[in-house]
Amino acid sequence: MSRSDTPDDDGLEVSGGVAGVAAVHRELLALAWECDEAAERMRGWAARGAAVLVDPDLLASGLLSPVTLAAAEAQVLAATAGPDGVGVESLAWEVDAAALRTTAGLLLDADRLAAAGLDRLLLPLGPVLVSAPGWVPPVAGALARLYPDGSPVVRPVPGVAVPASHTAPRSVRDLVEHLRQLSALSPPDAPARNGTVELQTLTTTDGARRHVLLLPGTDDMTTLPWTRDGDVRDMGANLALVGGVPDDVTDGVLEALVDAGVGEEPVLVVGHSQGGMVAAALLARADEHGLSIRHAVTLGSPTGWLPGVPAGSQVLSLEHRGDVVPLLDGGANPDSVEQVTVTFGPVDDGGGRGGLEALADRHGFAAYAEGASLVDASDHPSVRAQVAGLRSAGFLDPADGTAVSSRLLQVVREP
């Protein structure tokens, strides 16, 4: 069930992936189709048996041995139309197919009802009130249009790197730590590097390249329409991303990837908060720009607004139970084969602190580093499949001799 699976021994709740509702639904439908195919083959055998009963050569042989003819026809009749014959058995296989389809439908209906019940829980947060599925995106899109348009500009950030830039990631926790270091370059009291992203390139000994794109979260949460400036990662971008309208962050990052010559080389996008929302938008728009973005890891990001992750993609979404930010889009993440949502941590882990300070702790990198460690150690089949997919694609623990390079880029807005 979406956001409601029974916690494992490690406290994780997991939805989606190879062990999720959607995967089971697909498997049930595939099995139903195989049952239908088996029933069709049996009906074919029964038809051939009926043809044998009236075969002229067989009937002619009955003149010479009527007793054996009668015995042969009795056996053919029993095998085709008898109580245990293929004709009757074909009906049983059709009944099984119908039962499997009914079970799959009930499974999905139950999951939708559970998700709808959760989504209707009220979540007041300042001016935001999440109340019902489908309510948030239209309103967010309307509010986003109040912000003046601009043009994203991508600038190189020469001579700047973080320690993790020069090391290939070995685990999901390594990805979180790398993103933490990058985010620290643009703290609230030093906005000069707002909009900085990183493109890390892993080049194997045979020259094959793959990239890890790291996207921090919102730089300016207080931006009002009439105060919008050069910061692309602002509140207007959050509203645009949830509302499904164009945003300067995604446009700028796409431009940066194209200019970097990434082309069809594989890309993993790792994003925190707004960065995870941009990661989801990049998955949806990559093909139209000739890019191959099929993998994403999101941390504390509202991605329930997604109409669906493109087939063949893999999205690993980490959400702390005490972090309200992933809930601000008004919907649970879809239970799909492509997207696995891992919920972890206690609801109240603020250490006695309350208000915005506790919220910041639950949404911060220390909390998500802990969650990433749980993911790395998890035995849940959906989680293991996601981590294995990152490894087999060469994003985690790459082959010996892999060269690591990096470039930092800054996306800003011009009026």
Short mmCIF file of C-alpha atoms in Angstrom, two decimals:
data_model
loop_
_atom_site.label_atom_id
_atom_site.label_comp_id
_atom_site.label_asym_id
_atom_site.label_seq_id
_atom_site.Cartn_x
_atom_site.Cartn_y
_atom_site.Cartn_z
CA MET A 1 0.00 0.00 0.00
CA SER A 2 1.20 3.54 -0.65
CA ARG A 3 3.00 4.86 2.44
CA SER A 4 1.45 2.14 4.55
CA ASP A 5 3.44 -1.04 4.09
CA THR A 6 4.28 -2.89 7.28
CA PRO A 7 7.66 -1.69 8.56
CA ASP A 8 10.57 -4.09 8.23
CA ASP A 9 12.78 -4.96 11.18
CA ASP A 10 14.92 -1.93 10.33
CA GLY A 11 11.90 0.38 10.56
CA LEU A 12 11.63 0.98 6.82
CA GLU A 13 8.32 1.18 5.00
CA VAL A 14 8.67 0.44 1.32
CA SER A 15 6.20 0.92 -1.52
CA GLY A 16 6.66 0.33 -5.23
CA GLY A 17 9.37 -1.55 -7.06
CA VAL A 18 9.61 -5.26 -7.83
CA ALA A 19 7.69 -6.16 -4.66
CA GLY A 20 5.13 -3.33 -4.86
CA VAL A 21 1.43 -3.37 -5.64
CA ALA A 22 1.95 -2.38 -9.27
CA ALA A 23 4.52 -5.12 -9.79
CA VAL A 24 2.20 -7.73 -8.28
CA HIS A 25 -0.63 -6.35 -10.42
CA ARG A 26 1.46 -6.75 -13.57
CA GLU A 27 2.48 -10.27 -12.58
CA LEU A 28 -1.14 -11.25 -11.93
CA LEU A 29 -2.24 -9.89 -15.28
CA ALA A 30 0.65 -11.65 -17.03
CA LEU A 31 -0.31 -14.91 -15.35
CA ALA A 32 -3.95 -14.36 -16.36
CA TRP A 33 -2.82 -13.89 -19.96
CA GLU A 34 -0.85 -17.16 -19.79
CA CYS A 35 -3.94 -18.92 -18.44
CA ASP A 36 -5.95 -17.60 -21.38
CA GLU A 37 -3.26 -18.81 -23.78
CA ALA A 38 -3.32 -22.27 -22.17
CA ALA A 39 -7.12 -22.40 -22.45
CA GLU A 40 -6.91 -21.47 -26.13
CA ARG A 41 -4.37 -24.22 -26.79
CA MET A 42 -6.60 -26.74 -25.03
CA ARG A 43 -9.58 -25.73 -27.15
CA GLY A 44 -7.40 -26.31 -30.20
CA TRP A 45 -6.53 -29.78 -28.98
CA ALA A 46 -10.22 -30.51 -28.36
CA ALA A 47 -11.08 -29.40 -31.90
CA ARG A 48 -8.39 -31.67 -33.34
CA GLY A 49 -9.76 -34.54 -31.23
CA ALA A 50 -13.25 -33.98 -32.62
CA ALA A 51 -11.81 -34.06 -36.14
CA VAL A 52 -10.12 -37.37 -35.37
CA LEU A 53 -13.47 -38.91 -34.40
CA VAL A 54 -14.84 -38.36 -37.92
CA ASP A 55 -11.61 -38.97 -39.81
CA PRO A 56 -12.52 -41.09 -42.92
CA ASP A 57 -9.44 -43.29 -42.64
CA LEU A 58 -10.18 -44.07 -39.00
CA LEU A 59 -13.81 -44.88 -39.77
CA ALA A 60 -12.77 -47.09 -42.68
CA SER A 61 -10.47 -49.06 -40.40
CA GLY A 62 -13.49 -49.77 -38.22
CA LEU A 63 -14.77 -52.17 -40.87
CA LEU A 64 -11.78 -54.37 -40.15
CA SER A 65 -11.79 -53.97 -36.36
CA PRO A 66 -14.96 -52.41 -35.00
CA VAL A 67 -14.05 -53.24 -31.38
CA THR A 68 -10.73 -51.39 -31.43
CA LEU A 69 -12.37 -48.49 -33.31
CA ALA A 70 -14.93 -48.13 -30.57
CA ALA A 71 -12.22 -48.24 -27.91
CA ALA A 72 -10.09 -45.64 -29.73
CA GLU A 73 -13.02 -43.28 -30.22
CA ALA A 74 -14.00 -43.67 -26.57
CA GLN A 75 -10.50 -42.66 -25.48
CA VAL A 76 -10.40 -39.68 -27.85
CA LEU A 77 -13.83 -38.60 -26.67
CA ALA A 78 -12.75 -38.88 -23.03
CA ALA A 79 -9.55 -36.90 -23.70
CA THR A 80 -11.40 -34.09 -25.46
CA ALA A 81 -14.95 -33.83 -24.09
CA GLY A 82 -14.86 -36.02 -20.99
CA PRO A 83 -14.93 -34.74 -17.38
CA ASP A 84 -11.13 -34.64 -17.33
CA GLY A 85 -10.71 -33.78 -21.01
CA VAL A 86 -8.98 -30.76 -22.44
CA GLY A 87 -12.28 -29.14 -23.40
CA VAL A 88 -13.49 -29.04 -19.80
CA GLU A 89 -10.03 -28.15 -18.53
CA SER A 90 -9.93 -25.16 -20.87
CA LEU A 91 -12.95 -23.75 -19.07
CA ALA A 92 -11.19 -24.14 -15.74
CA TRP A 93 -8.16 -22.23 -17.03
CA GLU A 94 -10.45 -19.44 -18.27
CA VAL A 95 -12.05 -19.25 -14.84
CA ASP A 96 -8.58 -18.99 -13.28
CA ALA A 97 -7.68 -16.17 -15.67
CA ALA A 98 -10.84 -14.25 -14.74
CA ALA A 99 -10.15 -14.77 -11.03
CA LEU A 100 -6.60 -13.46 -11.41
CA ARG A 101 -7.83 -10.34 -13.19
CA THR A 102 -10.45 -9.76 -10.49
CA THR A 103 -7.82 -10.16 -7.77
CA ALA A 104 -5.51 -7.70 -9.52
CA GLY A 105 -8.32 -5.18 -9.82
CA LEU A 106 -9.30 -5.52 -6.16
CA LEU A 107 -5.66 -5.11 -5.15
CA LEU A 108 -5.33 -1.85 -7.04
CA ASP A 109 -8.71 -0.58 -5.82
CA ALA A 110 -7.73 -1.26 -2.21
CA ASP A 111 -4.46 0.59 -2.69
CA ARG A 112 -6.20 3.57 -4.28
CA LEU A 113 -8.70 3.73 -1.43
CA ALA A 114 -5.94 3.61 1.16
CA ALA A 115 -3.99 6.31 -0.65
CA ALA A 116 -7.11 8.47 -0.98
CA GLY A 117 -7.81 8.13 2.73
CA LEU A 118 -4.29 9.25 3.55
CA ASP A 119 -4.29 12.07 1.03
CA ARG A 120 -7.41 13.58 2.61
CA LEU A 121 -5.69 14.07 5.93
CA LEU A 122 -5.34 17.79 6.58
CA LEU A 123 -1.80 19.10 6.85
CA PRO A 124 -1.62 22.80 7.80
CA LEU A 125 1.78 24.39 7.27
CA GLY A 126 1.77 28.16 7.29
CA PRO A 127 -0.32 29.26 4.32
CA VAL A 128 -0.37 25.77 2.80
CA LEU A 129 -3.31 23.44 3.43
CA VAL A 130 -3.20 20.04 1.83
CA SER A 131 -6.71 18.67 1.84
CA ALA A 132 -7.61 16.41 -1.07
CA PRO A 133 -6.00 14.56 -3.96
CA GLY A 134 -5.71 16.73 -7.04
CA TRP A 135 -6.24 19.99 -5.14
CA VAL A 136 -2.64 21.13 -4.79
CA PRO A 137 -1.21 20.99 -8.37
CA PRO A 138 -3.84 23.26 -10.02
CA VAL A 139 -3.57 25.85 -7.27
CA ALA A 140 0.24 25.66 -7.31
CA GLY A 141 0.25 26.12 -11.08
CA ALA A 142 -2.02 29.15 -10.83
CA LEU A 143 0.19 30.73 -8.16
CA ALA A 144 3.34 29.99 -10.17
CA ARG A 145 1.99 32.07 -13.04
CA LEU A 146 2.00 35.12 -10.76
CA TYR A 147 5.80 35.06 -10.84
CA PRO A 148 7.38 36.96 -13.76
CA ASP A 149 9.10 34.90 -16.41
CA GLY A 150 12.84 35.00 -16.91
CA SER A 151 15.51 33.26 -18.92
CA PRO A 152 17.87 30.75 -17.27
CA VAL A 153 21.57 31.32 -17.83
CA VAL A 154 24.24 28.71 -17.07
CA ARG A 155 27.64 29.87 -15.87
CA PRO A 156 30.75 27.81 -15.06
CA VAL A 157 32.05 27.93 -11.49
CA PRO A 158 35.79 27.53 -12.00
CA GLY A 159 38.20 26.57 -9.26
CA VAL A 160 35.50 25.30 -6.90
CA ALA A 161 34.94 21.71 -5.81
CA VAL A 162 33.98 19.70 -2.76
CA PRO A 163 35.91 16.68 -1.43
CA ALA A 164 33.39 14.18 -2.79
CA SER A 165 33.74 15.62 -6.31
CA HIS A 166 36.91 13.58 -6.87
CA THR A 167 35.66 10.26 -5.47
CA ALA A 168 33.35 7.78 -7.17
CA PRO A 169 30.28 7.00 -5.03
CA ARG A 170 30.19 3.54 -3.46
CA SER A 171 26.79 3.67 -1.78
CA VAL A 172 23.55 5.61 -1.54
CA ARG A 173 24.94 7.26 1.59
CA ASP A 174 27.92 8.48 -0.47
CA LEU A 175 25.47 10.18 -2.84
CA VAL A 176 23.75 11.91 0.09
CA GLU A 177 27.06 13.04 1.56
CA HIS A 178 28.19 14.42 -1.79
CA LEU A 179 24.97 16.39 -2.17
CA ARG A 180 25.35 17.69 1.41
CA GLN A 181 28.80 19.04 0.60
CA LEU A 182 27.53 20.70 -2.57
CA SER A 183 24.56 22.27 -0.79
CA ALA A 184 26.91 23.76 1.80
CA LEU A 185 28.38 26.00 -0.94
CA SER A 186 25.21 28.12 -0.94
CA PRO A 187 24.09 28.62 2.68
CA PRO A 188 21.36 31.16 3.46
CA ASP A 189 23.89 33.74 4.66
CA ALA A 190 26.11 33.44 1.54
CA PRO A 191 23.84 33.54 -1.53
CA ALA A 192 26.56 34.30 -4.10
CA ARG A 193 26.61 30.64 -5.24
CA ASN A 194 22.84 30.07 -5.22
CA GLY A 195 21.83 27.87 -8.13
CA THR A 196 25.03 25.81 -8.11
CA VAL A 197 24.75 22.25 -9.42
CA GLU A 198 27.40 19.63 -10.06
CA LEU A 199 27.97 17.23 -12.93
CA GLN A 200 30.31 14.43 -11.90
CA THR A 201 31.62 12.25 -14.73
CA LEU A 202 32.77 8.65 -14.35
CA THR A 203 34.91 7.39 -17.25
CA THR A 204 35.81 3.70 -17.43
CA THR A 205 39.04 2.35 -18.91
CA ASP A 206 37.32 1.69 -22.24
CA GLY A 207 36.26 5.35 -22.50
CA ALA A 208 32.58 4.87 -21.63
CA ARG A 209 31.14 7.77 -19.66
CA ARG A 210 28.27 8.14 -17.23
CA HIS A 211 27.31 11.10 -15.10
CA VAL A 212 25.97 11.88 -11.64
CA LEU A 213 24.03 15.16 -11.56
CA LEU A 214 23.62 16.64 -8.07
CA LEU A 215 20.83 19.13 -7.36
CA PRO A 216 20.45 20.92 -3.99
CA GLY A 217 17.13 22.23 -2.71
CA THR A 218 15.48 25.65 -2.54
CA ASP A 219 17.79 28.62 -2.00
CA ASP A 220 15.11 31.24 -1.27
CA MET A 221 11.84 30.24 0.41
CA THR A 222 10.59 33.80 0.87
CA THR A 223 10.46 34.96 -2.75
CA LEU A 224 7.22 36.72 -3.60
CA PRO A 225 6.22 37.42 -7.22
CA TRP A 226 7.16 41.08 -7.07
CA THR A 227 10.51 40.34 -5.37
CA ARG A 228 11.78 37.71 -7.79
CA ASP A 229 15.46 38.07 -8.62
CA GLY A 230 18.28 36.00 -10.17
CA ASP A 231 17.79 33.01 -7.84
CA VAL A 232 16.19 30.25 -9.91
CA ARG A 233 15.75 27.94 -6.93
CA ASP A 234 13.01 29.99 -5.29
CA MET A 235 9.43 29.53 -4.10
CA GLY A 236 8.11 30.26 -7.58
CA ALA A 237 10.05 27.28 -8.92
CA ASN A 238 8.55 25.05 -6.20
CA LEU A 239 5.04 26.09 -7.21
CA ALA A 240 5.81 25.63 -10.91
CA LEU A 241 7.22 22.14 -10.38
CA VAL A 242 4.23 20.95 -8.35
CA GLY A 243 1.83 22.68 -10.74
CA GLY A 244 3.41 21.14 -13.83
CA VAL A 245 4.22 24.44 -15.52
CA PRO A 246 7.62 25.42 -17.02
CA ASP A 247 10.30 26.45 -14.53
CA ASP A 248 13.69 28.08 -14.94
CA VAL A 249 15.55 25.50 -12.85
CA THR A 250 14.68 22.52 -15.03
CA ASP A 251 15.18 24.53 -18.22
CA GLY A 252 18.58 25.70 -17.03
CA VAL A 253 19.74 22.24 -16.00
CA LEU A 254 18.64 20.78 -19.31
CA GLU A 255 20.60 23.50 -21.09
CA ALA A 256 23.65 22.72 -18.94
CA LEU A 257 23.50 19.01 -19.79
CA VAL A 258 23.16 19.67 -23.51
CA ASP A 259 26.00 22.21 -23.47
CA ALA A 260 28.18 19.71 -21.57
CA GLY A 261 27.83 17.24 -24.43
CA VAL A 262 26.21 14.56 -22.27
CA GLY A 263 24.08 13.35 -25.17
CA GLU A 264 22.84 9.80 -24.70
CA GLU A 265 25.36 8.94 -21.99
CA PRO A 266 23.62 7.59 -18.86
CA VAL A 267 22.79 10.11 -16.15
CA LEU A 268 21.83 9.59 -12.50
CA VAL A 269 20.13 12.61 -10.90
CA VAL A 270 20.37 13.03 -7.12
CA GLY A 271 18.20 15.76 -5.65
CA HIS A 272 17.21 17.03 -2.21
CA SER A 273 13.83 18.72 -1.67
CA GLN A 274 13.26 20.94 -4.74
CA GLY A 275 16.22 19.18 -6.38
CA GLY A 276 14.30 15.91 -6.26
CA MET A 277 11.34 17.58 -7.92
CA VAL A 278 13.65 18.81 -10.67
CA ALA A 279 15.02 15.26 -10.99
CA ALA A 280 11.50 13.99 -11.63
CA ALA A 281 10.91 16.73 -14.21
CA LEU A 282 14.18 15.83 -15.94
CA LEU A 283 13.11 12.19 -16.22
CA ALA A 284 9.95 13.28 -18.00
CA ARG A 285 11.66 15.72 -20.37
CA ALA A 286 15.01 14.05 -21.08
CA ASP A 287 14.03 12.32 -24.31
CA GLU A 288 12.90 15.52 -26.02
CA HIS A 289 16.43 16.88 -25.50
CA GLY A 290 18.25 13.73 -26.63
CA LEU A 291 19.33 12.87 -23.08
CA SER A 292 19.37 9.48 -21.37
CA ILE A 293 18.17 10.10 -17.82
CA ARG A 294 16.75 6.89 -16.41
CA HIS A 295 17.86 6.91 -12.76
CA ALA A 296 17.08 9.27 -9.89
CA VAL A 297 17.47 9.38 -6.11
CA THR A 298 15.27 11.92 -4.31
CA LEU A 299 15.56 13.03 -0.68
CA GLY A 300 12.62 14.65 1.09
CA SER A 301 10.98 15.64 -2.19
CA PRO A 302 7.28 16.00 -3.04
CA THR A 303 6.92 13.70 -6.07
CA GLY A 304 3.37 12.43 -5.60
CA TRP A 305 2.24 14.84 -8.35
CA LEU A 306 4.00 12.76 -10.98
CA PRO A 307 1.60 11.37 -13.59
CA GLY A 308 3.96 8.43 -13.88
CA VAL A 309 7.67 7.74 -14.09
CA PRO A 310 8.68 6.82 -17.66
CA ALA A 311 8.82 3.09 -18.27
CA GLY A 312 12.30 1.67 -17.86
CA SER A 313 13.30 4.31 -15.31
CA GLN A 314 14.30 3.76 -11.69
CA VAL A 315 13.46 6.30 -8.99
CA LEU A 316 14.46 5.76 -5.35
CA SER A 317 12.64 8.23 -3.08
CA LEU A 318 13.68 8.59 0.57
CA GLU A 319 11.22 10.23 2.97
CA HIS A 320 11.66 10.81 6.71
CA ARG A 321 8.46 10.18 8.69
CA GLY A 322 8.88 13.47 10.54
CA ASP A 323 9.51 15.48 7.36
CA VAL A 324 6.37 17.23 6.13
CA VAL A 325 7.96 18.53 2.93
CA PRO A 326 7.38 15.31 0.90
CA LEU A 327 3.68 15.59 1.74
CA LEU A 328 3.19 19.12 0.46
CA ASP A 329 2.07 18.03 -3.00
CA GLY A 330 -1.09 16.54 -1.53
CA GLY A 331 -0.58 12.95 -2.65
CA ALA A 332 1.32 9.79 -1.85
CA ASN A 333 3.97 8.65 -4.29
CA PRO A 334 2.54 6.22 -6.83
CA ASP A 335 3.09 2.53 -6.20
CA SER A 336 4.81 1.62 -9.44
CA VAL A 337 7.48 -0.75 -10.63
CA GLU A 338 9.68 2.21 -11.54
CA GLN A 339 9.46 4.22 -8.29
CA VAL A 340 10.36 2.86 -4.86
CA THR A 341 9.52 5.02 -1.84
CA VAL A 342 11.38 4.28 1.39
CA THR A 343 9.99 5.86 4.56
CA PHE A 344 12.16 5.77 7.66
CA GLY A 345 12.77 7.33 11.07
CA PRO A 346 10.43 8.22 13.94
CA VAL A 347 7.76 10.87 13.52
CA ASP A 348 9.21 12.88 16.43
CA ASP A 349 13.00 12.89 16.50
CA GLY A 350 13.57 16.57 17.22
CA GLY A 351 15.46 15.84 20.43
CA GLY A 352 13.01 17.89 22.44
CA ARG A 353 13.12 20.80 20.02
CA GLY A 354 10.00 21.94 18.27
CA GLY A 355 8.75 24.20 15.53
CA LEU A 356 10.85 25.09 12.51
CA GLU A 357 14.08 23.88 14.13
CA ALA A 358 12.76 20.34 14.47
CA LEU A 359 11.33 20.50 10.95
CA ALA A 360 14.73 21.52 9.61
CA ASP A 361 16.34 18.57 11.40
CA ARG A 362 13.93 16.07 9.86
CA HIS A 363 14.37 17.60 6.42
CA GLY A 364 18.14 17.95 6.72
CA PHE A 365 21.02 15.91 5.38
CA ALA A 366 21.90 14.25 8.69
CA ALA A 367 18.46 12.60 8.75
CA TYR A 368 18.69 11.52 5.13
CA ALA A 369 22.22 10.19 5.55
CA GLU A 370 20.82 7.90 8.24
CA GLY A 371 18.04 6.83 5.90
CA ALA A 372 20.53 6.18 3.11
CA SER A 373 22.53 3.89 5.41
CA LEU A 374 19.35 1.92 6.13
CA VAL A 375 18.73 1.65 2.40
CA ASP A 376 22.25 0.39 1.76
CA ALA A 377 21.77 -2.32 4.40
CA SER A 378 18.16 -3.22 3.56
CA ASP A 379 17.14 -6.73 2.49
CA HIS A 380 13.78 -5.59 1.08
CA PRO A 381 13.55 -6.91 -2.49
CA SER A 382 12.35 -3.61 -3.96
CA VAL A 383 15.14 -1.66 -2.27
CA ARG A 384 17.77 -4.23 -3.19
CA ALA A 385 16.65 -4.12 -6.82
CA GLN A 386 16.97 -0.32 -6.90
CA VAL A 387 20.47 -0.32 -5.38
CA ALA A 388 21.52 -3.19 -7.64
CA GLY A 389 20.24 -1.20 -10.62
CA LEU A 390 22.45 1.75 -9.65
CA ARG A 391 25.43 -0.56 -9.37
CA SER A 392 24.84 -2.42 -12.63
CA ALA A 393 24.46 0.92 -14.42
CA GLY A 394 27.90 1.90 -13.12
CA PHE A 395 26.80 4.78 -10.88
CA LEU A 396 27.77 3.08 -7.63
CA ASP A 397 31.04 1.28 -6.95
CA PRO A 398 32.25 1.55 -10.56
CA ALA A 399 34.90 -0.70 -12.08
CA ASP A 400 38.53 -0.39 -11.07
CA GLY A 401 40.41 2.22 -13.04
CA THR A 402 37.37 4.48 -13.48
CA ALA A 403 38.44 8.11 -13.75
CA VAL A 404 36.46 10.74 -11.88
CA SER A 405 36.08 14.34 -13.00
CA SER A 406 33.65 17.09 -12.08
CA ARG A 407 32.39 20.48 -13.06
CA LEU A 408 30.32 22.93 -11.06
CA LEU A 409 27.78 25.08 -12.86
CA GLN A 410 25.57 27.90 -11.66
CA VAL A 411 22.07 28.39 -13.03
CA VAL A 412 20.75 31.95 -12.63
CA ARG A 413 17.81 33.89 -13.99
CA GLU A 414 17.96 36.93 -16.20
CA PRO A 415 14.84 39.10 -16.55
#
